[in-house]
Amino acid sequence: MTRTRQPSEQTATIPTVPTMPARVAFVGSGPGDPGLLTVRARDLLAAADVVVLDGLMREEAVLGHAREDVQIIDAAHGENGQELTHAVRAKLVVKAAKSVSNGGLVVRLMDGDPATFNGLVEEARACRKAGITFDVVPGVSAATAVATYAGVPLTSKGTSSVHVLNADQSGHDLTRYCTDDDTLVILGSPRSIGLALTGLLECGRPAEAQVALVEQGTTVRQTSFTTTLGAAEAALDRLTGQISAAVVSPNVAMRDEFSWFETKPLFGWKVLVPRTQAQAGSMIDRLAAYGAVADVVPTISVEPPRTPQQMEKAVRGLVTGRYEWIGFTSTNAVRAVRERFEELGLDARAFAGLKVAAVGGVTADALREWGINPDLVPSGEQSAAGLLEVWPEFDEVLDPINRVLLPRADIATETLVAGLRDIGWEVDDVTAYRTVRAAPPAQHVRDAIKGGDYDAVLFTSSSTVRNLVGIAGKPHPATVVACIGPATAKTAEEHGLRVDVLAPEASALSLVDALAGHGVGLAVAAAETGQALQRPSDKRPASRRRAR
């Protein structure tokens, strides 16, 4: 007998999964130097759905760690440019958290350290009231970092205590800070800092007390100088209005001994890098380590070949065993082949049994990122000629196949092809990509190049010289010209440029190091003659000089 299930008197209900609310992370971004961002802050930025900023000034440097689709909210100013209060900022944070989908993350990025003068308490309370959980990630505070970057130790045997004063808040009892053995770090607006310094003088701190005034602290645009408390009010007029802090301390006298940041070999230099953003990453980082700021101006655009059939035939030959070697002469070649592989559903396994050569370390690194460890990389000159020097001759006994694949640019030179044929190899020289001249940069960039606003320009190939001059004009005679090798230097001279620096090795990082060595030489020469050290852009005639 068949039994049928009778419907239950009570309909069963499926329990619903509660919606996970968004969470907020109050994250310190440090006082200005992007390198002071903590590892935890970087990881949270990478996971953020929304980032709420104190301002957009440092968006590019800090948000390079965030996803491309991240939503950015400026909590510093309203639609009409008015400065927002802490209460309004708190509402923005809560609103952003409520708008994020299930379990999302809002990063409230705060300058310096969240717990120092940033309205953390008010914003955190608003989150708590709205039922939103939050984390707090401390950051490097301007209270300590700015003085350190200015070469002023906060403590020494001669200092009894350290105080931090928020000059923007009223009602301070400045008599507490009149002992000249103490270190006092004053943060706030230029006007508030000036009033605080005047108040210290009036309440009894000696007029000869040492003061360091710092603007744009911890950045490569930092400017600092020493004065006394009695002369501080007049000295404030020398600043541009972006003062970071004033440090009142007997340790200010140690600046000549402990200055480490503003004495970097390229400190404050503005360097032009005629490369694509993707190619210039390592150069930008190395320039920053020497104290310079880089402006990247693309001079070429990489595009697919006009007729892709040749490349498709080469890839099929690679897979079917047509070649003994494949040689990569640039990261662009690696990228072009990899993209073609992915379009055809292939991966690095197709290189099994094939010998792989790379023109230099950067190209080799691009191959390793793809999972391919090159068999041949020149240890000396990293160029087509250098690769040819270490490439083995064809041997009928040892080499079962005599053919080499070279996926290159449409404008590549014949040096490597001719050389390989001379030592017995058959070469398929295939156009993997085309290089075309990039569009001219914005007018203000062209004016800066021709007007001498840049302290140096780094040329990494002859094409960068030709293309930069073609799209933007010749760099000003005051601009230091640095070239990666003799061929590039010759092209620069043919275009009427004076070459000041030549890299000892044909690599981008060696070029930056050589420029830094040139900067050291300028500093030594200035010291020997007793003159103040000037950046190259400061040596232009006054009538041609532009404000930075």
XYZ file of C-alpha atoms in Angstrom, residues 142 151 185 208 211 307 337 408 421 424 495 503-504:
13
model
C 52.815 64.124 13.005
C 66.370 66.305 12.245
C 55.675 70.159 19.572
C 66.638 82.838 22.682
C 62.575 76.823 17.416
C 48.476 42.150 -38.951
C 53.112 37.164 -25.908
C 59.742 42.265 -30.728
C 72.357 34.512 -37.976
C 74.341 29.788 -37.204
C 68.836 66.739 -30.494
C 74.541 55.291 -16.208
C 77.407 52.802 -15.664
